[in-house]
GROMACS .gro file of C-alpha atoms in nm:
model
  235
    1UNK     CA    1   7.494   4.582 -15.491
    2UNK     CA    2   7.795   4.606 -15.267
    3UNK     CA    3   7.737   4.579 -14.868
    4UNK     CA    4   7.713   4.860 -14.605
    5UNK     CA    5   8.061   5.015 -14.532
    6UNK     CA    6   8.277   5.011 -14.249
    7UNK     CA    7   8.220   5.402 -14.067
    8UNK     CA    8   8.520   5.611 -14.104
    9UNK     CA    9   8.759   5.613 -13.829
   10UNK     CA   10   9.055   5.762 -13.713
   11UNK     CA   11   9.291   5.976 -13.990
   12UNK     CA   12   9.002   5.911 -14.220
   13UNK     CA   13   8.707   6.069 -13.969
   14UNK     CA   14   8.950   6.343 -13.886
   15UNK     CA   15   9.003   6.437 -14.264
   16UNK     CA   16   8.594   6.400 -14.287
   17UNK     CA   17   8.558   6.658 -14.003
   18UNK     CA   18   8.838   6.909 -14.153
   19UNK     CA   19   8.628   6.857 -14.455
   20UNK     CA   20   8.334   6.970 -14.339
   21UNK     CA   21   8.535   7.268 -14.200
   22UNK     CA   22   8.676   7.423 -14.557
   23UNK     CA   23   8.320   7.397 -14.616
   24UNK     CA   24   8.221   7.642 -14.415
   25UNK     CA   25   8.548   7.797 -14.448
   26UNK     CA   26   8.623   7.872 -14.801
   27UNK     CA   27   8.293   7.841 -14.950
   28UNK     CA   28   8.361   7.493 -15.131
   29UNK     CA   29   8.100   7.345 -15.286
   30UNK     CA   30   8.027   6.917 -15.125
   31UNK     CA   31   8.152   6.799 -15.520
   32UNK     CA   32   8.444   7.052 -15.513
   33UNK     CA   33   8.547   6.962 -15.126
   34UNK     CA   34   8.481   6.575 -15.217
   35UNK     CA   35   8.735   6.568 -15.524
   36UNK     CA   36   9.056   6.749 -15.284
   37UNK     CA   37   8.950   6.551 -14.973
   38UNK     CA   38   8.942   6.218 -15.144
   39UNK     CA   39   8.592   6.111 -14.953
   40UNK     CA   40   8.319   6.088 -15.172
   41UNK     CA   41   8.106   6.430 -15.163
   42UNK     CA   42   7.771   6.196 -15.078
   43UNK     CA   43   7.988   6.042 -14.767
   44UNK     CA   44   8.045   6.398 -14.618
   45UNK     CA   45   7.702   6.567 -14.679
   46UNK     CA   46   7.578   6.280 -14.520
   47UNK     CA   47   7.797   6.278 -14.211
   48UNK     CA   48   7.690   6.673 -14.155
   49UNK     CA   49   7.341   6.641 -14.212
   50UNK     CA   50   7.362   6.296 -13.951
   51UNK     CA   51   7.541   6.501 -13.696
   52UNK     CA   52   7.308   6.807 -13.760
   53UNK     CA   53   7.005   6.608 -13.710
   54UNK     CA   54   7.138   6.507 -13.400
   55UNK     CA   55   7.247   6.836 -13.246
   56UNK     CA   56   7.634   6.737 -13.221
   57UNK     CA   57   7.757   7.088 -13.326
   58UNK     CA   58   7.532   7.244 -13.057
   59UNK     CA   59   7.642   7.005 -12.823
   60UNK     CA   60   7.979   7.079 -12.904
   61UNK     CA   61   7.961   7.454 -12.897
   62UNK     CA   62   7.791   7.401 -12.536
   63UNK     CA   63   8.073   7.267 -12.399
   64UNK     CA   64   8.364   7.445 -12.522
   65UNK     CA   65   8.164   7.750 -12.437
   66UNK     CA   66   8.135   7.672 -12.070
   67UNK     CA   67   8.473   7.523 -12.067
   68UNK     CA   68   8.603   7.869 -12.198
   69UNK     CA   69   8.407   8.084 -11.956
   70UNK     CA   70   8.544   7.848 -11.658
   71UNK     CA   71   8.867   7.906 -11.770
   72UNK     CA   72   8.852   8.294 -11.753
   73UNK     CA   73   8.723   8.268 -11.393
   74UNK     CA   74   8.388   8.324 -11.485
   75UNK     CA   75   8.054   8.069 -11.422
   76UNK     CA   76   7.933   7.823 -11.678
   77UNK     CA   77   7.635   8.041 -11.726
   78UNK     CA   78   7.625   8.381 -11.797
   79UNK     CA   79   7.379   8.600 -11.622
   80UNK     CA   80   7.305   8.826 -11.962
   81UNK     CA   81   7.256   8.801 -12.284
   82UNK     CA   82   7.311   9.023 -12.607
   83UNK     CA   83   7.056   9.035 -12.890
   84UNK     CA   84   7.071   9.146 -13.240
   85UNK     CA   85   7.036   9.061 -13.594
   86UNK     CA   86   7.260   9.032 -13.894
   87UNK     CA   87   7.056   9.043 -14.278
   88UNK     CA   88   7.252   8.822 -14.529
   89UNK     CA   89   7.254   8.758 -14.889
   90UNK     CA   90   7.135   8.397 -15.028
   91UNK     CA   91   7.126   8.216 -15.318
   92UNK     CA   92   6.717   8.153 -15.509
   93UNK     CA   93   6.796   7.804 -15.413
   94UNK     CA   94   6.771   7.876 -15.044
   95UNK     CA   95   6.488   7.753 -14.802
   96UNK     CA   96   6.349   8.137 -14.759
   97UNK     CA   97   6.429   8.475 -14.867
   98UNK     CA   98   6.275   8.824 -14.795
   99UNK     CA   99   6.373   9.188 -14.865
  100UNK     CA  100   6.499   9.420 -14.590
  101UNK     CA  101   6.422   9.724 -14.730
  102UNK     CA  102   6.612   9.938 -14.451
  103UNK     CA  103   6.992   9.742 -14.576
  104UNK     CA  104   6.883   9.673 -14.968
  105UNK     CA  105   6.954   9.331 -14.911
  106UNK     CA  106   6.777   9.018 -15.044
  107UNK     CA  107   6.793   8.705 -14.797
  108UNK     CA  108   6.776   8.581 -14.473
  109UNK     CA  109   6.799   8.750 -14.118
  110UNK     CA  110   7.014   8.570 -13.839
  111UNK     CA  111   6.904   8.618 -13.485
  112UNK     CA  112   7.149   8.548 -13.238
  113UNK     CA  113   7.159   8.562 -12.827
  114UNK     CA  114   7.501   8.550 -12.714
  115UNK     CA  115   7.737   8.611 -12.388
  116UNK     CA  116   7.975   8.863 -12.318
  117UNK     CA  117   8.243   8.669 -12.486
  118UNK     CA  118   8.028   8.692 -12.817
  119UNK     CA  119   7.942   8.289 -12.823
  120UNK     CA  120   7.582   8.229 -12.894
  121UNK     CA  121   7.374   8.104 -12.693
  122UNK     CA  122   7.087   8.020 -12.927
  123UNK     CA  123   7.024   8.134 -13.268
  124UNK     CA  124   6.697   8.141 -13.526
  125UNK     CA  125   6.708   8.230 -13.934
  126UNK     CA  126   6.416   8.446 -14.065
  127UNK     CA  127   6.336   8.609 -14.401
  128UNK     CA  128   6.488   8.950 -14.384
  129UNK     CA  129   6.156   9.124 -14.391
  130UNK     CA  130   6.085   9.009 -14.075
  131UNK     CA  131   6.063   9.245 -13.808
  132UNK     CA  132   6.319   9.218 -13.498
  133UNK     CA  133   6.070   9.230 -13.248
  134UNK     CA  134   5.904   8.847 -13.407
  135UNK     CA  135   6.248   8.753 -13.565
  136UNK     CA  136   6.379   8.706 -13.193
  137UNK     CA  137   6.087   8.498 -13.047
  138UNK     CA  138   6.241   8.195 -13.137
  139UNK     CA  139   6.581   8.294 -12.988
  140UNK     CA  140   6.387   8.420 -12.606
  141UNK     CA  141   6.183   8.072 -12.610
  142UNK     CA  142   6.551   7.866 -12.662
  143UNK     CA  143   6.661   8.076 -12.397
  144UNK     CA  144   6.385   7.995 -12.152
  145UNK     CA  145   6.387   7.659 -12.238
  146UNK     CA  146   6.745   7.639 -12.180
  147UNK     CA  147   6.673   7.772 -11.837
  148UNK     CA  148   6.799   8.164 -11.886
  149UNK     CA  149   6.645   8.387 -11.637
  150UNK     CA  150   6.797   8.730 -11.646
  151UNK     CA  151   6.825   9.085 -11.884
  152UNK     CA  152   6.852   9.065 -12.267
  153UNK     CA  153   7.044   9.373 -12.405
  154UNK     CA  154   6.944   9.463 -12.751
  155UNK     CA  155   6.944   9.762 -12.965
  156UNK     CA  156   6.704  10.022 -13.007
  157UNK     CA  157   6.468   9.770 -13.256
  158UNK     CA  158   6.377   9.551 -13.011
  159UNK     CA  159   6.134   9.832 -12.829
  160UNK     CA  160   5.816   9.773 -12.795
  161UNK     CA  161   5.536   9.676 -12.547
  162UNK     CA  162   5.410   9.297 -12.707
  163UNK     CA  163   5.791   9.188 -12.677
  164UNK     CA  164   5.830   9.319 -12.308
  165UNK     CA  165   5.540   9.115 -12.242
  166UNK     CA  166   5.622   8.780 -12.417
  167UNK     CA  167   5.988   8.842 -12.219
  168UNK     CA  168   5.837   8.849 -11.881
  169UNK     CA  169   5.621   8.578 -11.931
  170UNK     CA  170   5.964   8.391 -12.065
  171UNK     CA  171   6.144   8.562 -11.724
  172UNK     CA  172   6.368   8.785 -11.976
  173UNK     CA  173   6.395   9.093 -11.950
  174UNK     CA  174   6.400   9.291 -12.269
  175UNK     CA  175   6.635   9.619 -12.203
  176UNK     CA  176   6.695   9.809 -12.558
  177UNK     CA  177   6.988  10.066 -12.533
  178UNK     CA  178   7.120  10.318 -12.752
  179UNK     CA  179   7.393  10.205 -13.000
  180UNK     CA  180   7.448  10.493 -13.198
  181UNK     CA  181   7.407  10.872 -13.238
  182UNK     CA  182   7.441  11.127 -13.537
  183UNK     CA  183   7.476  10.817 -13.730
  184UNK     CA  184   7.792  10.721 -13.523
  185UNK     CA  185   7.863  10.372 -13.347
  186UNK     CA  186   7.875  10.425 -12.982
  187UNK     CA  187   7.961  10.101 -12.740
  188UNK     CA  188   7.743  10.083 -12.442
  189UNK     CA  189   7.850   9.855 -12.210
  190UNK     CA  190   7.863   9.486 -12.362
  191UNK     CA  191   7.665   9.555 -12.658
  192UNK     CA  192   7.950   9.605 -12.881
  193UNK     CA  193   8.034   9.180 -12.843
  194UNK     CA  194   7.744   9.043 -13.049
  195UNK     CA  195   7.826   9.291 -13.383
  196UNK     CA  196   8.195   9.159 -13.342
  197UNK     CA  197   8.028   8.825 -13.297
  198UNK     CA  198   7.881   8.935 -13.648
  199UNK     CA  199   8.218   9.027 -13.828
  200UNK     CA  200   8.392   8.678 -13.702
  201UNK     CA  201   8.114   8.480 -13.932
  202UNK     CA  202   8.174   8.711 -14.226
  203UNK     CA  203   8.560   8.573 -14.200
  204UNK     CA  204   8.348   8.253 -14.347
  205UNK     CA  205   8.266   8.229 -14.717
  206UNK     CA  206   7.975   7.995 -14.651
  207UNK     CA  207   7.801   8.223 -14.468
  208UNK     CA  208   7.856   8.531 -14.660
  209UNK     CA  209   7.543   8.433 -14.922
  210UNK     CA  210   7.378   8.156 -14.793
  211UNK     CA  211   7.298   7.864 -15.045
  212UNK     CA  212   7.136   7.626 -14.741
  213UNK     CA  213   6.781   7.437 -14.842
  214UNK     CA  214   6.737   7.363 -14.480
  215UNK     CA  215   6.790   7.584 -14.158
  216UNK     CA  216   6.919   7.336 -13.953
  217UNK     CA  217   7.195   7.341 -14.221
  218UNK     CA  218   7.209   7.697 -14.200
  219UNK     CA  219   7.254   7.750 -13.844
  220UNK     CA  220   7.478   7.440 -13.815
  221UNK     CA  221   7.756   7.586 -13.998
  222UNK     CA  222   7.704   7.892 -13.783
  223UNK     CA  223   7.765   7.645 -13.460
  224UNK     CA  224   8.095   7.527 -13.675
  225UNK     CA  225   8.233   7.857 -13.758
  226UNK     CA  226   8.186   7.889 -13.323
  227UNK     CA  227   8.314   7.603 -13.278
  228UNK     CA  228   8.633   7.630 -13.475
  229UNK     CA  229   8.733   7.991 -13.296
  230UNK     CA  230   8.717   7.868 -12.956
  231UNK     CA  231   8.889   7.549 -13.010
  232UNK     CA  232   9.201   7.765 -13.196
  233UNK     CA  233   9.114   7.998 -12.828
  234UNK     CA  234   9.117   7.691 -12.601
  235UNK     CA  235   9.429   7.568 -12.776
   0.00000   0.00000   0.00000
């Protein structure tokens, strides 16, 4: 049995991360992105399940997000959030699945807080039958933990009494505001950023039907897709 191996440096960890990228990207399968990269598939799954496990890509996103809101004059923090959901298709091999009867669509629902740039600030995965108003819980706790005190925006499915309450106990303020009317999209004020938030991760096949057995996994390659438009932004 050969020895441990030497950990990839350099051109080799940069073609490893680039990797991991098209993977997200295009949609590759670990074999398929294995045989063009030259790195063996087990080498790569292994690196992104390593970094996932230790919160690199949320790390990551962190700090380009702050350094991109410094650099367009703004603070670190922001001062309000955006809420909303996004239903996606996934594979029977996923870790969940759940009907949302409302979009016909078989899957998983992605809950997502973000700024007024459209970066997230936190993000959960649910089954897709689960209701907004307990999808989101997750996504207000990572907020509060995080140390975000201020107004949550969110659309008209995040009313509701039992949500108010858990928000002011988390010092969030739920504030749910008209979208649409007559069955037309209407932008009020900075809601509009989170659903083009939503229509930069359909640019990326990956996350399009979701084959993930893990959230972590999941959400990680949401952090990636992130990650990869504000590094092309900060370049």
């Amino acid at each position: 049995r050969p020895g441990p191996k030497p950990a990839l440096a350099g051109a080799e960890l940069r073609k490893a991360v680039m990797a991991i990228w098209c993977t997200g990207f295009c949609g590759l399968q670990w074999r398929a992105i294995g045989e063009l990269s030259g790195i063996a598939f087990g080498t790569l799954f292994s690196l992104f399940a390593r970094w996932t496990r230790l919160g690199l890509w949320r790390r990551l996103l962190d700090r380009l997000r702050r350094t991109w809101r410094v650099a367009c004059g703004d603070t670190p923090e922001p001062s309000t959030v955006v809420i909303d959901s996004r239903s996606c298709r996934s594979a029977p091999s996923c870790f969940t699945r759940g009907i949302d009867g409302g979009k016909k669509i078989k899957g998983v629902k992605i809950q997502v807080a973000v700024e007024k740039y459209g970066i997230p600030l936190a993000i959960d995965v649910a089954p897709a039958n689960t209701h907004d108003t307990k999808g989101i819980v997750p996504v207000l706790r990572d907020l509060a933990d995080r140390g975000f005190r201020g107004p949550a925006l969110g659309d008209l499915g995040y009313r509701g009494k039992r949500l108010a309450k858990l928000g002011a106990a988390l010092g969030i303020t739920i504030e749910p505001i008209a979208r649409g009317r007559d069955g037309k999209f209407l932008p009020a004020g900075i809601c509009w950023v989170v659903e083009r938030s939503f229509a930069w991760l359909s640019r990326y096949r990956r996350l399009n039907t979701v084959f993930e057995r893990t959230k972590d996994h999941l959400i990680a390659f949401i952090e990636i897709a992130f990650v990869s438009i504000l590094s092309r932004r900060l370049k």
